Amino acid sequence: MIKTDVVIVGAGPTGLFCAHQLGIIGLKCEIVDNLDKIGGQCIELYPEKPIYDIPAIPECTGEELTNNLLKQIEVFKFKIHLNQRVEKISKEGSNWKLTTSTQQDFLSSNIVIAGGVGSFEPRKFSIKECEKYENNSVFYSIKDKSIFNSKTVAIFGGGDSALDWAIELSKNSKVILVHRRDEFRGASSSVDKIKQLEKENKIELFTKYQLSKISGDNNLEGIEIKHDDGKVKSLKINYLLGFFGLIMQLGPILDWGLNVDKKTIPVNTESFETNQKGIFAIGDICSYPGKLKLILSGFHEGALAARGCFKNAKPDEKLRFEFTTTSKSILKRLGKSN
Ligand SMILES: Cc1cc2nc3c(=O)[nH]c(=O)nc-3n(C[C@H](O)[C@H](O)[C@H](O)COP(=O)(O)OP(=O)(O)OC[C@H]3O[C@@H](n4cnc5c(N)ncnc54)[C@H](O)[C@@H]3O)c2cc1C
């Protein structure tokens, strides 16, 4: 059980800046994100696209913004817990208990939900039986590529992830690439490479095919794929990989007893607290009259939510308004004092 002042759900730009605001007022926090990387939509959806409306930064990419936000909180040494989704919350006296999908527990006087449009989840195979083999022989992401060495792997998808993994795994595995269209969405250089590997018999390619059946007892043994014209092919494989992109799901947040309106959480604009005391919502996930789903709005919301958290974390102390330029205590927390 990790005890802290605030747990931030979501390591997107809003959650990261809120952590900075908590740090400068002397609160501790832990950040949790479902993704395997930090940065939310900026990193997952547009890492290389330039953003032009961050105040005082004429142009920066999603990745640069994330790196700078991380640099700004480095001094506080807050822990960021990746690859885990906050699943459950419950009240424990005046605190909140949170449990993640990896069974990590937190006890905190505050929760700041900076969950954006929800957690990003892989789009999965529509064949229900695939669930039985998930994380065993059916995968939607790869953590350890060595498990596929000398095995037969069927990769489904037509985007960059499918193509890149097909190319990479073909070095040590027998790869079958299956896509429901003739055209691929991935980079043309990767498509050329796939065609070349097919010619060299290093990749078997099936287009206009979709998964129609999966079979095996405890272990996956084979699949059937069906062509648009109805023709069916049986393939013996050891592993099945699907790369169909991501969907966003509010998921467990919907079960936390919060008011929810059109997949957003209404808040008061004084502190960004929700209908539950000690739970705040900021960034794309919160709603109030005039809300703009912009990063700059999330920064402002995070600053006010941080101050709201202070009252619950340190009820006997009074928070004074101070500038970072002149406050001795803030400068000390930032490691800038002499
Ligand atoms: C293509 C594109 C271009 C954009 N361009 C601009 C722009 O130019 N300027 C601008 O201001 N905005 C832009 N935006 C919008 C901007 O990216 C969002 O407003 C911003 O990312 C919202 O930040 P956030 O921190 O609220 O949420 P997000 O960035 O969505 O991050 C939320 C994080 O919470 C995590 N999460 C959710 N639920 C859970 C849970 N239960 N447990 C653990 N983790 C969870 C998610 O995995 C995610 O990482 C753009 C968006 C897109 C898609």
XYZ file of C-alpha atoms and ligand atoms in Angstrom:
391
model
C 0.000 0.000 0.000
C 1.475 3.349 -1.055
C 0.323 6.317 1.044
C 0.328 9.737 -0.527
C -1.463 13.093 -0.646
C -2.747 12.732 -4.202
C -3.032 9.984 -6.799
C -3.232 11.347 -10.326
C -5.045 9.022 -12.722
C -3.516 9.714 -16.138
C -0.039 10.801 -17.205
C -1.177 13.013 -20.083
C -0.104 16.687 -20.236
C -2.768 17.731 -17.734
C -1.844 15.115 -15.127
C 1.862 15.950 -15.491
C 1.372 19.681 -15.015
C -0.950 19.100 -12.067
C 1.897 17.096 -10.483
C 4.106 20.185 -10.847
C 1.510 22.346 -9.145
C 1.211 19.821 -6.297
C 4.989 19.722 -5.942
C 5.400 23.458 -5.613
C 2.774 23.676 -2.853
C 4.491 20.853 -0.979
C 2.178 17.908 -1.639
C 3.275 14.404 -2.582
C 1.704 12.525 -5.459
C 1.826 9.272 -7.403
C 0.834 9.118 -11.065
C -0.749 6.058 -12.682
C -1.285 5.415 -16.391
C -2.639 2.505 -18.316
C -0.257 3.085 -21.219
C 3.332 1.864 -21.396
C 4.531 5.426 -21.937
C 4.063 8.890 -20.483
C 2.273 11.703 -22.345
C -1.336 10.641 -23.037
C -2.757 11.631 -26.415
C 0.344 13.746 -27.240
C 2.532 10.647 -27.245
C 0.071 7.985 -28.288
C -1.671 9.870 -31.081
C 0.606 12.638 -32.374
C 4.169 12.496 -30.996
C 5.692 14.108 -34.085
C 2.986 16.642 -34.943
C 3.756 20.267 -34.080
C 1.466 22.012 -31.564
C 1.161 25.787 -31.990
C -0.989 26.902 -29.063
C 0.985 26.218 -25.911
C 1.505 29.626 -24.262
C 4.991 31.033 -24.882
C 6.082 28.007 -26.921
C 5.555 28.989 -30.572
C 5.948 25.400 -31.797
C 6.672 22.026 -30.203
C 5.798 18.419 -30.947
C 3.700 16.226 -28.649
C 6.891 14.443 -27.666
C 8.798 17.650 -26.916
C 5.932 18.945 -24.786
C 5.873 15.698 -22.812
C 9.639 15.750 -22.302
C 9.516 19.333 -21.047
C 6.628 18.596 -18.675
C 8.647 15.681 -17.299
C 11.729 17.854 -16.920
C 9.655 20.375 -14.990
C 8.647 17.766 -12.372
C 11.925 15.816 -12.287
C 13.005 17.620 -9.102
C 10.027 16.237 -7.131
C 10.911 12.591 -7.932
C 7.241 11.602 -8.162
C 6.757 7.985 -9.158
C 4.905 7.277 -12.402
C 3.319 3.812 -12.461
C 2.814 2.692 -16.065
C 1.008 -0.281 -17.603
C -1.687 -0.283 -14.958
C -5.219 0.958 -14.980
C -6.854 2.337 -11.852
C -9.740 -0.094 -11.526
C -11.393 0.343 -8.138
C -11.732 3.108 -5.623
C -13.336 2.974 -2.192
C -13.626 5.239 0.833
C -11.400 4.395 3.843
C -12.201 6.900 6.615
C -11.294 10.302 5.233
C -9.032 8.762 2.560
C -9.565 7.057 -0.763
C -8.182 3.613 -1.509
C -7.323 2.912 -5.125
C -6.488 -0.456 -6.655
C -4.904 -0.878 -10.069
C -5.089 -3.721 -12.584
C -1.725 -5.001 -11.266
C -3.125 -5.048 -7.697
C -1.110 -2.041 -6.549
C -2.983 -0.267 -3.728
C -2.774 3.419 -2.867
C -4.196 5.289 0.104
C -4.639 8.981 -0.532
C -6.652 11.931 0.700
C -7.224 13.022 -2.901
C -7.648 11.645 -6.376
C -7.157 13.806 -9.450
C -8.693 12.191 -12.511
C -6.777 13.399 -15.567
C -7.989 10.501 -17.660
C -8.546 12.365 -20.940
C -10.885 10.465 -23.186
C -10.359 7.349 -21.091
C -7.731 4.684 -21.122
C -6.437 3.560 -24.474
C -7.266 -0.078 -25.101
C -6.237 -2.214 -28.070
C -8.984 -2.975 -30.570
C -9.397 -6.747 -30.362
C -10.337 -9.666 -32.631
C -14.114 -9.902 -32.994
C -14.049 -13.724 -32.563
C -15.080 -14.275 -28.937
C -12.958 -17.451 -28.430
C -9.768 -15.359 -28.811
C -10.294 -14.171 -25.208
C -9.479 -17.692 -23.979
C -5.924 -17.426 -25.338
C -5.302 -13.751 -24.516
C -1.864 -13.031 -22.989
C -0.988 -16.660 -23.553
C -0.940 -17.101 -27.329
C -3.031 -14.131 -28.465
C -1.448 -10.693 -27.991
C -2.235 -7.086 -28.900
C 1.163 -5.699 -27.937
C 4.631 -7.208 -27.539
C 6.675 -6.965 -24.388
C 9.173 -9.786 -24.967
C 9.770 -10.650 -28.619
C 12.038 -13.578 -27.760
C 9.015 -15.802 -26.954
C 8.251 -15.894 -30.690
C 11.698 -17.204 -31.704
C 11.456 -20.283 -33.975
C 7.633 -20.241 -33.732
C 4.918 -19.597 -36.296
C 3.262 -16.237 -35.724
C 0.207 -14.866 -37.527
C 0.086 -11.064 -37.497
C -3.159 -9.293 -38.375
C -3.390 -5.634 -39.356
C -2.386 -3.164 -42.053
C -0.882 -0.246 -40.135
C 2.654 0.563 -39.050
C 2.614 -1.642 -35.926
C 1.572 -4.748 -37.886
C 4.139 -4.119 -40.628
C 6.999 -3.196 -38.284
C 6.459 -6.283 -36.133
C 6.103 -8.542 -39.182
C 9.468 -7.277 -40.464
C 11.131 -7.556 -37.048
C 9.789 -11.010 -36.129
C 10.578 -12.447 -39.579
C 14.247 -12.421 -38.500
C 13.701 -15.290 -36.033
C 10.158 -16.613 -36.581
C 7.941 -17.869 -39.364
C 5.612 -14.910 -39.993
C 2.207 -14.935 -41.674
C 0.831 -11.445 -42.291
C -2.919 -11.174 -42.802
C -4.794 -7.995 -43.762
C -8.415 -7.479 -44.697
C -7.546 -5.139 -47.590
C -5.088 -5.178 -50.483
C -3.723 -1.748 -49.520
C -1.746 -1.171 -46.329
C -1.989 1.973 -44.173
C 1.615 1.713 -42.971
C 4.648 3.580 -44.362
C 5.328 2.797 -48.021
C 8.939 1.854 -47.215
C 7.604 -0.830 -44.806
C 5.141 -2.083 -47.429
C 8.036 -2.405 -49.934
C 10.069 -4.317 -47.349
C 7.163 -6.704 -46.681
C 6.798 -7.391 -50.432
C 10.532 -8.058 -50.665
C 10.420 -10.437 -47.658
C 7.464 -12.222 -49.264
C 9.516 -12.742 -52.448
C 12.348 -14.143 -50.322
C 9.835 -16.531 -48.671
C 10.510 -14.948 -45.279
C 6.917 -13.762 -44.847
C 3.691 -15.349 -46.064
C 1.182 -12.691 -47.049
C -2.623 -12.996 -47.213
C -4.682 -9.946 -48.171
C -8.481 -9.569 -48.281
C -8.615 -12.224 -45.542
C -10.067 -11.984 -42.025
C -9.924 -14.281 -39.014
C -12.915 -16.643 -39.031
C -11.996 -19.344 -36.489
C -9.490 -20.101 -33.758
C -8.860 -23.595 -32.416
C -6.901 -25.530 -29.802
C -7.409 -26.902 -26.327
C -5.334 -25.136 -23.690
C -2.822 -23.982 -26.264
C -3.618 -22.319 -29.535
C -3.128 -24.753 -32.429
C -4.496 -23.095 -35.503
C -6.747 -20.560 -37.136
C -8.954 -20.278 -40.161
C -8.980 -17.183 -42.313
C -11.689 -16.313 -44.794
C -11.196 -14.436 -48.076
C -13.698 -11.783 -49.227
C -14.815 -14.283 -51.900
C -15.681 -16.896 -49.205
C -12.609 -19.112 -49.663
C -11.330 -20.475 -46.298
C -7.710 -21.350 -45.431
C -6.527 -23.294 -42.362
C -3.193 -22.283 -40.834
C -1.196 -23.999 -38.090
C 0.273 -21.335 -35.818
C 1.689 -20.918 -32.312
C 0.893 -17.247 -31.760
C -1.710 -14.786 -32.980
C -1.008 -11.051 -32.891
C -3.570 -8.335 -33.630
C -2.590 -4.725 -34.373
C -5.810 -2.882 -35.126
C -5.147 0.426 -33.369
C -6.517 1.719 -30.110
C -9.935 2.585 -28.776
C -10.584 4.848 -25.843
C -12.734 3.595 -22.993
C -13.787 5.512 -19.896
C -13.906 2.006 -18.422
C -13.844 1.691 -14.638
C -14.136 5.466 -14.059
C -17.831 5.037 -14.829
C -18.217 2.861 -11.696
C -16.730 5.293 -9.184
C -19.998 6.952 -8.129
C -19.252 10.151 -10.025
C -21.731 12.205 -11.955
C -21.058 11.546 -15.632
C -22.466 13.590 -18.494
C -21.794 12.557 -22.113
C -18.626 10.643 -21.103
C -17.271 13.630 -19.119
C -17.259 14.435 -15.419
C -18.964 17.673 -14.363
C -16.883 19.737 -11.928
C -17.120 23.042 -10.089
C -14.755 25.563 -11.607
C -13.477 26.839 -8.269
C -11.454 23.729 -7.441
C -12.396 21.197 -10.152
C -13.826 18.922 -7.493
C -16.457 16.433 -8.647
C -19.618 15.438 -6.773
C -17.359 13.307 -4.491
C -15.266 15.120 -1.869
C -11.564 14.617 -2.522
C -12.022 13.560 -6.153
C -11.109 16.132 -8.756
C -11.333 15.929 -12.552
C -9.206 17.971 -14.965
C -8.309 18.045 -18.658
C -10.383 16.521 -21.435
C -12.375 14.377 -19.022
C -13.966 17.243 -17.087
C -16.873 19.389 -18.173
C -18.258 22.770 -17.179
C -19.867 25.621 -19.106
C -17.422 26.934 -21.687
C -14.956 24.027 -21.389
C -12.323 23.948 -24.164
C -10.612 20.603 -24.754
C -7.189 22.206 -25.061
C -3.950 21.482 -23.246
C -3.733 25.053 -21.947
C -7.160 24.704 -20.254
C -5.949 21.479 -18.607
C -2.962 23.332 -17.150
C -5.201 25.941 -15.487
C -7.552 23.235 -14.210
C -4.611 21.296 -12.739
C -3.357 24.403 -10.897
C -6.726 24.954 -9.208
C -7.302 21.243 -8.460
C -3.881 21.099 -6.754
C -4.947 23.904 -4.403
C -8.234 22.043 -3.781
C -6.258 18.928 -2.817
C -4.255 20.877 -0.256
C -7.319 21.440 1.944
C -7.947 17.681 2.216
C -4.293 16.656 2.535
C -3.378 19.243 5.168
C -6.626 20.356 6.800
C -4.813 22.091 9.659
C -2.582 24.195 7.432
C -3.441 27.280 5.460
C -2.143 27.560 1.918
C -0.835 31.027 1.091
C -0.810 32.270 -2.467
C 2.813 32.693 -3.593
C 4.761 33.333 -6.797
C 7.451 30.889 -7.946
C 9.743 33.847 -8.636
C 9.765 35.102 -5.046
C 8.531 32.397 -2.642
C 11.385 31.036 -0.536
C 9.514 27.791 0.189
C 8.697 27.161 -3.485
C 12.266 27.921 -4.556
C 13.505 25.501 -1.914
C 11.165 22.770 -3.183
C 12.445 23.452 -6.694
C 16.015 23.130 -5.430
C 16.728 26.730 -6.433
C 17.491 28.265 -3.055
C 21.071 29.032 -1.986
C -4.448 14.630 -33.357
C -4.646 15.562 -32.174
C -4.097 16.824 -32.221
C -4.259 17.701 -31.121
N -3.721 18.957 -31.204
C -3.853 19.804 -30.147
C -3.317 21.117 -30.188
O -2.733 21.544 -31.211
N -3.455 21.901 -29.087
C -4.114 21.498 -27.947
O -4.184 22.243 -26.959
N -4.658 20.248 -27.910
C -4.560 19.410 -28.966
N -5.130 18.161 -28.921
C -5.894 17.783 -27.711
C -4.967 17.420 -26.565
O -4.092 16.371 -26.955
C -5.808 17.011 -25.374
O -6.606 18.103 -24.982
C -4.897 16.602 -24.220
O -4.092 15.490 -24.543
C -5.738 16.268 -22.979
O -4.847 15.955 -21.972
P -5.291 15.062 -20.730
O -4.072 14.983 -19.871
O -6.534 15.631 -20.166
O -5.681 13.645 -21.336
P -4.901 12.585 -22.248
O -3.815 13.217 -23.023
O -5.975 11.874 -23.006
O -4.262 11.591 -21.190
C -5.083 10.815 -20.365
C -4.308 9.623 -19.874
O -5.099 8.976 -18.858
C -4.899 7.575 -18.945
N -6.029 6.910 -18.263
C -7.363 7.051 -18.492
N -8.086 6.286 -17.629
C -7.178 5.649 -16.843
C -7.284 4.717 -15.756
N -8.454 4.297 -15.293
N -6.138 4.268 -15.199
C -4.915 4.683 -15.650
N -4.764 5.552 -16.659
C -5.870 6.041 -17.254
C -4.830 7.325 -20.457
O -4.132 6.119 -20.749
C -4.066 8.575 -20.951
O -2.666 8.340 -21.053
C -4.985 17.273 -29.981
C -5.535 15.987 -29.953
C -5.359 15.132 -31.029
C -5.969 13.757 -30.961
